[in-house]
Structures are given as C-alpha cells and as structure tokens.
PDB file of C-alpha atoms in Angstrom:
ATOM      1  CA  UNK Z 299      51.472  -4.564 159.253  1.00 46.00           C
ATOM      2  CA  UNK Z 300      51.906  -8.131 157.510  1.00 53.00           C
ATOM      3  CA  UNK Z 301      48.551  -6.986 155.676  1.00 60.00           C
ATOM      4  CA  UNK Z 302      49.928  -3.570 154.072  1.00 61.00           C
ATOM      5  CA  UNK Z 303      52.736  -5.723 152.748  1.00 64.00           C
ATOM      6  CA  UNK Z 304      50.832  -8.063 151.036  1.00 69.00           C
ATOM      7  CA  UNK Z 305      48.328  -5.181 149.560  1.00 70.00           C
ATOM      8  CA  UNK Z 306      51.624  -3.481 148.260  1.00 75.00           C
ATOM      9  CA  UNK Z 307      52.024  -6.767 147.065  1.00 80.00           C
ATOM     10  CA  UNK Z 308      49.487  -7.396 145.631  1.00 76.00           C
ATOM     11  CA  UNK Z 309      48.685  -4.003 143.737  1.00 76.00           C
ATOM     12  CA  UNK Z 310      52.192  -4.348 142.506  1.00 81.00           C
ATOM     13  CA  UNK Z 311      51.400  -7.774 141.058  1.00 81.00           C
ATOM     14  CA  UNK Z 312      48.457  -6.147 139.600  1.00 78.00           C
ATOM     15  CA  UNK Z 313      50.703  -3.573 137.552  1.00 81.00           C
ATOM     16  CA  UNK Z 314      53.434  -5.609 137.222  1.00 82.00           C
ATOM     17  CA  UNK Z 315      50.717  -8.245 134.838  1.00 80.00           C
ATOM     18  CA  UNK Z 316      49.103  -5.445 132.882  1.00 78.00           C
ATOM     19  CA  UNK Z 317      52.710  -4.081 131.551  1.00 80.00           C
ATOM     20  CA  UNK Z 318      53.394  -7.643 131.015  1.00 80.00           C
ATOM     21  CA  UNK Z 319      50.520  -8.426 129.191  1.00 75.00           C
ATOM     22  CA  UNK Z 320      50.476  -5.171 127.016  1.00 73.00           C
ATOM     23  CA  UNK Z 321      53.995  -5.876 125.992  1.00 77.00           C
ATOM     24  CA  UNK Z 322      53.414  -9.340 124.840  1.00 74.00           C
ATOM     25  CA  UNK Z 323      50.263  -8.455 122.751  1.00 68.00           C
ATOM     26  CA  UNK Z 324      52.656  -5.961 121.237  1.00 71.00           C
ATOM     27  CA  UNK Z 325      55.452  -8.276 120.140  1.00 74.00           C
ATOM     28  CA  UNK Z 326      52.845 -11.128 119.151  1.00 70.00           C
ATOM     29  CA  UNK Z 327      52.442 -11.310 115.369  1.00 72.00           C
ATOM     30  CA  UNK Z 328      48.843 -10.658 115.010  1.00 68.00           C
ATOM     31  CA  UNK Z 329      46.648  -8.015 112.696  1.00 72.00           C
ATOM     32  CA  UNK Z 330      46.121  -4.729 114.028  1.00 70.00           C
ATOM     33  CA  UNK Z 331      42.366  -5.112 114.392  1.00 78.00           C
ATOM     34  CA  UNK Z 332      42.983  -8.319 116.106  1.00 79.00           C
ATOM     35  CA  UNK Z 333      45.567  -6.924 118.629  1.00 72.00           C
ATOM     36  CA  UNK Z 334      43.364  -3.961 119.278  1.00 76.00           C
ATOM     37  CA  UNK Z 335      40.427  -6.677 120.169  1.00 82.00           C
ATOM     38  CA  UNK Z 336      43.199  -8.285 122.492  1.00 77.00           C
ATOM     39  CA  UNK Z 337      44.435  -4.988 124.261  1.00 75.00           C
ATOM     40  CA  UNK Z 338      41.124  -4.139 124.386  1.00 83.00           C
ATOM     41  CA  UNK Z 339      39.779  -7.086 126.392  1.00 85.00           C
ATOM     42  CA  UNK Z 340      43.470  -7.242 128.094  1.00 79.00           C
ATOM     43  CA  UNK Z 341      42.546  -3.606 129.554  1.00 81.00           C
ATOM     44  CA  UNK Z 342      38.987  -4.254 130.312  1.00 86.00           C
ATOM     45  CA  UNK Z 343      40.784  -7.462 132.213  1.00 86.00           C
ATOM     46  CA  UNK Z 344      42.871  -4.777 134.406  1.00 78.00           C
ATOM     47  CA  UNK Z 345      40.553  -2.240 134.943  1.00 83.00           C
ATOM     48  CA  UNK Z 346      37.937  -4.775 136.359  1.00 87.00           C
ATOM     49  CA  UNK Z 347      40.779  -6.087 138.416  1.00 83.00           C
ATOM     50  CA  UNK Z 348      41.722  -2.682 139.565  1.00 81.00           C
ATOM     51  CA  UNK Z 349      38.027  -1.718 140.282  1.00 85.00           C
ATOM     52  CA  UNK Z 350      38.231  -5.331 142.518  1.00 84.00           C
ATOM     53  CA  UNK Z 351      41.273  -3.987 144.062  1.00 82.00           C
ATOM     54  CA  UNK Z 352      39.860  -0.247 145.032  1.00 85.00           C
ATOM     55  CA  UNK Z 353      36.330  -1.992 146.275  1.00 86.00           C
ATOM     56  CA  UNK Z 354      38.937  -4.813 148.676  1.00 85.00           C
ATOM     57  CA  UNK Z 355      40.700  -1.353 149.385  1.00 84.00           C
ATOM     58  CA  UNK Z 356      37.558   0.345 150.332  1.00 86.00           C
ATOM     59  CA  UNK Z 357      36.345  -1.884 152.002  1.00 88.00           C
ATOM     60  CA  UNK Z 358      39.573  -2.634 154.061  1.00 87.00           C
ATOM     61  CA  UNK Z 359      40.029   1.062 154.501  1.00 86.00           C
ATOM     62  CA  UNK Z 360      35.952   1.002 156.430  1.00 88.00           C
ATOM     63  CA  UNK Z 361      36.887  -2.271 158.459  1.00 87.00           C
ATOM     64  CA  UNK Z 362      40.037   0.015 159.490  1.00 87.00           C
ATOM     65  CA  UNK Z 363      37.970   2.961 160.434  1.00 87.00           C
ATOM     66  CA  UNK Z 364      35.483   0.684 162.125  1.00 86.00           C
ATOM     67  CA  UNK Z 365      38.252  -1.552 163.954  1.00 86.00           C
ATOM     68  CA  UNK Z 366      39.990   2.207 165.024  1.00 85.00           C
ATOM     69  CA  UNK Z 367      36.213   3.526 165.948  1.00 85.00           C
ATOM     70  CA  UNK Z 368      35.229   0.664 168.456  1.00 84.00           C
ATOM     71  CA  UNK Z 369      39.223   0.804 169.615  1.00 84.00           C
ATOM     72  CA  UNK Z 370      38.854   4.422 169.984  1.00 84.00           C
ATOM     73  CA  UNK Z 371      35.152   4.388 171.711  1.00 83.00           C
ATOM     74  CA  UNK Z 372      36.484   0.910 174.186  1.00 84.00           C
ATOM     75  CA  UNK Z 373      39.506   3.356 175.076  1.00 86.00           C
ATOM     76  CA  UNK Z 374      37.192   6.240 175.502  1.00 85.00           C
ATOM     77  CA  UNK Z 375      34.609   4.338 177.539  1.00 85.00           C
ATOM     78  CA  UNK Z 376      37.756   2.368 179.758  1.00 86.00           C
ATOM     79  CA  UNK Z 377      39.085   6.156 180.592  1.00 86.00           C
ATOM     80  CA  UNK Z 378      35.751   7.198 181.727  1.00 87.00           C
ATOM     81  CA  UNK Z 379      35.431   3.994 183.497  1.00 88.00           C
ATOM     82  CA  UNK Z 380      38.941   4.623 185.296  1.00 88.00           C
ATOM     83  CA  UNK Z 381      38.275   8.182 186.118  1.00 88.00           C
ATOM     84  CA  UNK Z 382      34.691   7.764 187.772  1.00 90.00           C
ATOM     85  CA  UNK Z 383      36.666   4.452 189.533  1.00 91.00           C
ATOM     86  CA  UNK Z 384      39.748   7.135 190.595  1.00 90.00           C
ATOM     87  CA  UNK Z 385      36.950   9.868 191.262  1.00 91.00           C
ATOM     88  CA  UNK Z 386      34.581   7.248 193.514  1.00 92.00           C
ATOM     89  CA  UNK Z 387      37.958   6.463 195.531  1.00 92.00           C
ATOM     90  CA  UNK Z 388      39.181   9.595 196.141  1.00 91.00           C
ATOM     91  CA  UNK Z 389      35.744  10.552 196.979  1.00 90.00           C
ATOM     92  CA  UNK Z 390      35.592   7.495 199.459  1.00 90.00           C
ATOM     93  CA  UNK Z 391      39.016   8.224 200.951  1.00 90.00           C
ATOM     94  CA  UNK Z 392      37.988  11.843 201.782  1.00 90.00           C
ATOM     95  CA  UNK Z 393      34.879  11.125 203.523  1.00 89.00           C
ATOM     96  CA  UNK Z 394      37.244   8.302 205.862  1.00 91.00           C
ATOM     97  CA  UNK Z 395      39.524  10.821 206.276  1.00 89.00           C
ATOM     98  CA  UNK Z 396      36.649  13.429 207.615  1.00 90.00           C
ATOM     99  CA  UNK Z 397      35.130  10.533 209.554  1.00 91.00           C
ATOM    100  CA  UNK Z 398      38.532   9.903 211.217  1.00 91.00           C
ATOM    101  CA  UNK Z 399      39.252  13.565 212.100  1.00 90.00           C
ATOM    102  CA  UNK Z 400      36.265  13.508 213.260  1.00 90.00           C
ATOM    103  CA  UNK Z 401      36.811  11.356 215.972  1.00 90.00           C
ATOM    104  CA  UNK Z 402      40.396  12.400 216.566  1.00 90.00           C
ATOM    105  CA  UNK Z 403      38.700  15.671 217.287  1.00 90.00           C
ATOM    106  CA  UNK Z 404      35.739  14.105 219.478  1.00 90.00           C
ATOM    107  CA  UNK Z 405      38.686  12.018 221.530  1.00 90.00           C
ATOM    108  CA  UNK Z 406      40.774  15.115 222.147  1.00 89.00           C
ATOM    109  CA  UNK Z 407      37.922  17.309 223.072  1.00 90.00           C
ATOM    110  CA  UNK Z 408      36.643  14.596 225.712  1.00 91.00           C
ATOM    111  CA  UNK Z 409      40.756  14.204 226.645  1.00 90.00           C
ATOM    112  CA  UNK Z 410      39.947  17.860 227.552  1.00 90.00           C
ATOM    113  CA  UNK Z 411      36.798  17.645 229.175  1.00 90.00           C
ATOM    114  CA  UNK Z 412      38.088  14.891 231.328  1.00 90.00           C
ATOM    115  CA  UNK Z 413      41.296  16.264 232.012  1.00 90.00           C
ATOM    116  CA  UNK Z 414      39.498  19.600 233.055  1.00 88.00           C
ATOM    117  CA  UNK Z 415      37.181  17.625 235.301  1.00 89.00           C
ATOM    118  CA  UNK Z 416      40.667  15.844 237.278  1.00 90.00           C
ATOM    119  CA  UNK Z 417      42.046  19.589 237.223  1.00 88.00           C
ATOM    120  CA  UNK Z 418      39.244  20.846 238.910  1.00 88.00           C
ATOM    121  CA  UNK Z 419      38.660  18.066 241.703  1.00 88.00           C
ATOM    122  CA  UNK Z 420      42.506  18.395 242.360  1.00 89.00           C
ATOM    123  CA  UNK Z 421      42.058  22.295 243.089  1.00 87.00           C
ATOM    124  CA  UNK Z 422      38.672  21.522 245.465  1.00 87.00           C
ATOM    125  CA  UNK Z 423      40.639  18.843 247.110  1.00 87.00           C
ATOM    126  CA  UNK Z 424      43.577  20.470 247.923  1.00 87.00           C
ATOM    127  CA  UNK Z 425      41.951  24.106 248.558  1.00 87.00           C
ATOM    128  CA  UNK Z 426      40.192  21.991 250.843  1.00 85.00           C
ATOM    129  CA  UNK Z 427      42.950  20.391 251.997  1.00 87.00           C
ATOM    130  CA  UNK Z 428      45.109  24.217 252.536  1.00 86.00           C
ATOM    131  CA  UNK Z 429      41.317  25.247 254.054  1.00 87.00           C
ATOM    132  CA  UNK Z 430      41.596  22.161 256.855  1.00 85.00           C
ATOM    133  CA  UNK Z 431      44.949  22.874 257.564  1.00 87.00           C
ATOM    134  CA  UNK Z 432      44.819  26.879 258.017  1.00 84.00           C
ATOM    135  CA  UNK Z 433      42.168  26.078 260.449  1.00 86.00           C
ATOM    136  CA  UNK Z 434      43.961  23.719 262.642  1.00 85.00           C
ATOM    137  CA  UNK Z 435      47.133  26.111 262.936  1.00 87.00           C
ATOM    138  CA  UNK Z 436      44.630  29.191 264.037  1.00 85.00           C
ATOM    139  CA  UNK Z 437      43.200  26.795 266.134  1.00 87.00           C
ATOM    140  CA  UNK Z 438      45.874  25.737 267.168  1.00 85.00           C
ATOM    141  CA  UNK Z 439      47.770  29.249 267.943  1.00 84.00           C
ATOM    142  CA  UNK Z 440      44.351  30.444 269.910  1.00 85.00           C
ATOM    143  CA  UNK Z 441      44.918  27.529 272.031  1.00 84.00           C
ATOM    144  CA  UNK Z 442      48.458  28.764 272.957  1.00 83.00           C
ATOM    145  CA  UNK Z 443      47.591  32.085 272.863  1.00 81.00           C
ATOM    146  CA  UNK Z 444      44.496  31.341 275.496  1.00 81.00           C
ATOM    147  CA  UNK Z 445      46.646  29.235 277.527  1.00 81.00           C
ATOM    148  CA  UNK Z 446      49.595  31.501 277.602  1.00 78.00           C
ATOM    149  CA  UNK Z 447      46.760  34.770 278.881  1.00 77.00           C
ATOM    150  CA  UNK Z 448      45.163  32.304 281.090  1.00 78.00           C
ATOM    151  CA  UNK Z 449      48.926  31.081 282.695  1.00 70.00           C
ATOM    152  CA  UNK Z 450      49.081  33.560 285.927  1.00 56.00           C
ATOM    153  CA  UNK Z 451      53.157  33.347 286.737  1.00 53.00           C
ATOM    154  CA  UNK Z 452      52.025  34.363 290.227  1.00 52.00           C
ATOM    155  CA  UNK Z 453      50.021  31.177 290.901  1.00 51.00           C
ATOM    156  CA  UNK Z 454      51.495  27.916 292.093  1.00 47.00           C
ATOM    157  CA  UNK Z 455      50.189  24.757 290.787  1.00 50.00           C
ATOM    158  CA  UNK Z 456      51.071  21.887 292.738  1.00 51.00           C
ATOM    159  CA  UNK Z 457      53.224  19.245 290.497  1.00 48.00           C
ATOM    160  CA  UNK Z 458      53.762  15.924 290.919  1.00 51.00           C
ATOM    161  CA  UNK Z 459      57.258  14.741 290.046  1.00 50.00           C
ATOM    162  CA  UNK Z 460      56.784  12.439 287.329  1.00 53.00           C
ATOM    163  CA  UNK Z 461      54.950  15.541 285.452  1.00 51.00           C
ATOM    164  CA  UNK Z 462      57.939  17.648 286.473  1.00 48.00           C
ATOM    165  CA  UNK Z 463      60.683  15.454 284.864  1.00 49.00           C
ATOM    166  CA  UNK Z 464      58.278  15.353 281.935  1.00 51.00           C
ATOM    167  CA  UNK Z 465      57.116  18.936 281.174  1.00 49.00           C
ATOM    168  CA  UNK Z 466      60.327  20.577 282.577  1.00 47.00           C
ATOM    169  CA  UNK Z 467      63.711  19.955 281.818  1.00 49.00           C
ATOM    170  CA  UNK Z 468      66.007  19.170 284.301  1.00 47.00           C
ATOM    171  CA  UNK Z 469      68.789  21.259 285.265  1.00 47.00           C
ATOM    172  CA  UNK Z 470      71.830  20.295 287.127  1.00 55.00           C
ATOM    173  CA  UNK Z 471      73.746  23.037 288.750  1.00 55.00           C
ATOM    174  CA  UNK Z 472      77.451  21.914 289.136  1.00 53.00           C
ATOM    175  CA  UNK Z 473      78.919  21.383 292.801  1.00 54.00           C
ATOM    176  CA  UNK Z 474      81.993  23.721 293.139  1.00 52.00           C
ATOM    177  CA  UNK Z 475      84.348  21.970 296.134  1.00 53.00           C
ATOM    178  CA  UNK Z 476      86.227  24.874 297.903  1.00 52.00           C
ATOM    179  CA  UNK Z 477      90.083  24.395 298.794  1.00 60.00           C
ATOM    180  CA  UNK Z 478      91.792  26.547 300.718  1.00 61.00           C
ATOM    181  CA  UNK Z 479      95.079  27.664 299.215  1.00 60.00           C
ATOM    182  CA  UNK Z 480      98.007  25.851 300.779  1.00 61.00           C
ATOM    183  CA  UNK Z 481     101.331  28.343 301.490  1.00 62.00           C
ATOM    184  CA  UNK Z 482     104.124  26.025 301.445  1.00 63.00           C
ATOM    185  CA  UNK Z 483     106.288  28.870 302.354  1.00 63.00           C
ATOM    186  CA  UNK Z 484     104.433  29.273 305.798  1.00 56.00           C
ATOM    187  CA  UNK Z 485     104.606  26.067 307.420  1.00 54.00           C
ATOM    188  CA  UNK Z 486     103.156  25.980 311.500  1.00 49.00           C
TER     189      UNK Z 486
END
C-alpha cells in the first residue's frame, strides 16, 4: 500500500516539475528561438522521464501479476493439498468405522451363537430333568398301585409291635365310668 503512495507520489512530482519548468522558461527573458531550444529539450527531459516512469510502471504492474500468480497458484496448490488431506481422512475414518461395525457385528452374532448354545443345553437339561422326574412318579404310582392289588384285606400278616406303633397310628378309645343316678328323694 506504502508503494502506491509513493508512485502517486512520485508521478505527481513528475507533473508537478514539467509545469514548473515550462512556466519558468516562459517568464525567462530569452529569444524565441532560444526558448523553443529550451522547451524543446525541457520536454524531451519529461517525456524520457515519463517513458522511465511507464517502463518502472510496467514493470511493477508484471512483478504484481507475477507476485498475485505464484500467490494465486501456492493458494491453489495449499487447497488441493487440504482437500486430498480432508478427503484421505475421511476416507480413513470410514474404513475404521466399517472395520469397527464389523466387529460389533461379529461380537453380537457370536453373543447369539453362544447364548443359543446355553438356551439349548438349559432346555436338554431340564427336559431331561421333567423326563427323570415323570418317570419316578409313574414309577412310583405303579408301585402303590401294585401294592394296593396285591394287599388281600382278608389275609392276616402277623405284626410285631414296634412296626405297629410305626406304620399304624394309635388310637385311644376313651373309658366312659358309669354312675348310677342317685334319688335323693328315695332314701332306704
């Protein structure tokens, strides 16, 4: 910014001499041939300096261009740097992300294989279990039911009394105590 300033400067400098100089060959007391030489080489002074100053401008105005070009081409080149970078990571993060569903999915679907497996062992051992016990009660109730059609009611067994006292149980029949009823009225 500093540099426009001092071309504006500078170019006003440049104008600001030429008037000057023009308007004291003017006022100078000199022949008219003479001050035609001087405004003559005075000009050809101005426009060489003014040719100087459009080449320096040129030439500023390329360095510019050039300065703006490699700016512009760094910029472009950084973007495309940053964007295969972002591109690369989100690429990167996607195939962790697969990788780790992946397994989530492989963990739950042994989870389920396993838990299947306990399911199933449970249901053998406890049909199993239900099987057992089924057959010990209809073993058990043929027993009875043999003993009870082999029992004959007619037929005495002899029993000892400890076996009594412990297969029976024991009855006790209450002793009534007769009293004759007393007349008071009657007396002998």
């Amino acid at each position: 910014m500093s540099n426009n300033n001092n071309d504006g400067f500078l170019l006003g400098a440049i104008i600001g001499a030429t008037i000057g100089g023009i308007a004291a060959l003017l006022y100078a007391p000199k022949s008219g041939e003479e001050l035609r030489k001087d405004i003559n080489d005075e000009v050809d002074y101005w426009l060489e300096r003014a040719n100087d100053y459009t080449e320096y401008a040129v030439e500023r105005g390329v360095e510019m261009y050039d300065a703006a070009s490699v700016a512009s081409d760094d910029i472009r080149v950084s973007l495309k740097s940053s964007a295969e970078n972002l591109k690369r990571q989100v690429s990167d993060f996607k195939d962790e992300a697969s990788k780790e569903w992946g397994n989530v999915k492989e963990e739950l679907r042994h989870s389920r294989e396993t838990l299947a497996a306990k399911a199933e062992d449970i249901s053998v051992s406890a049909e199993n279990e239900l099987q057992g016990t089924a057959e010990d009660i209809e073993m058990s109730a043929n027993e009875l039911v043999d003993k009870v059609k082999n029992d004959d009611p007619m037929e005495k067994t002899e029993v000892t009394f400890d076996e009594a006292n412990t297969q029976a149980p024991v009855y006790e029949e209450p002793i009534a105590v007769y009293e004759e009823p007393v007349d008071n009225d009657h007396q002998f």
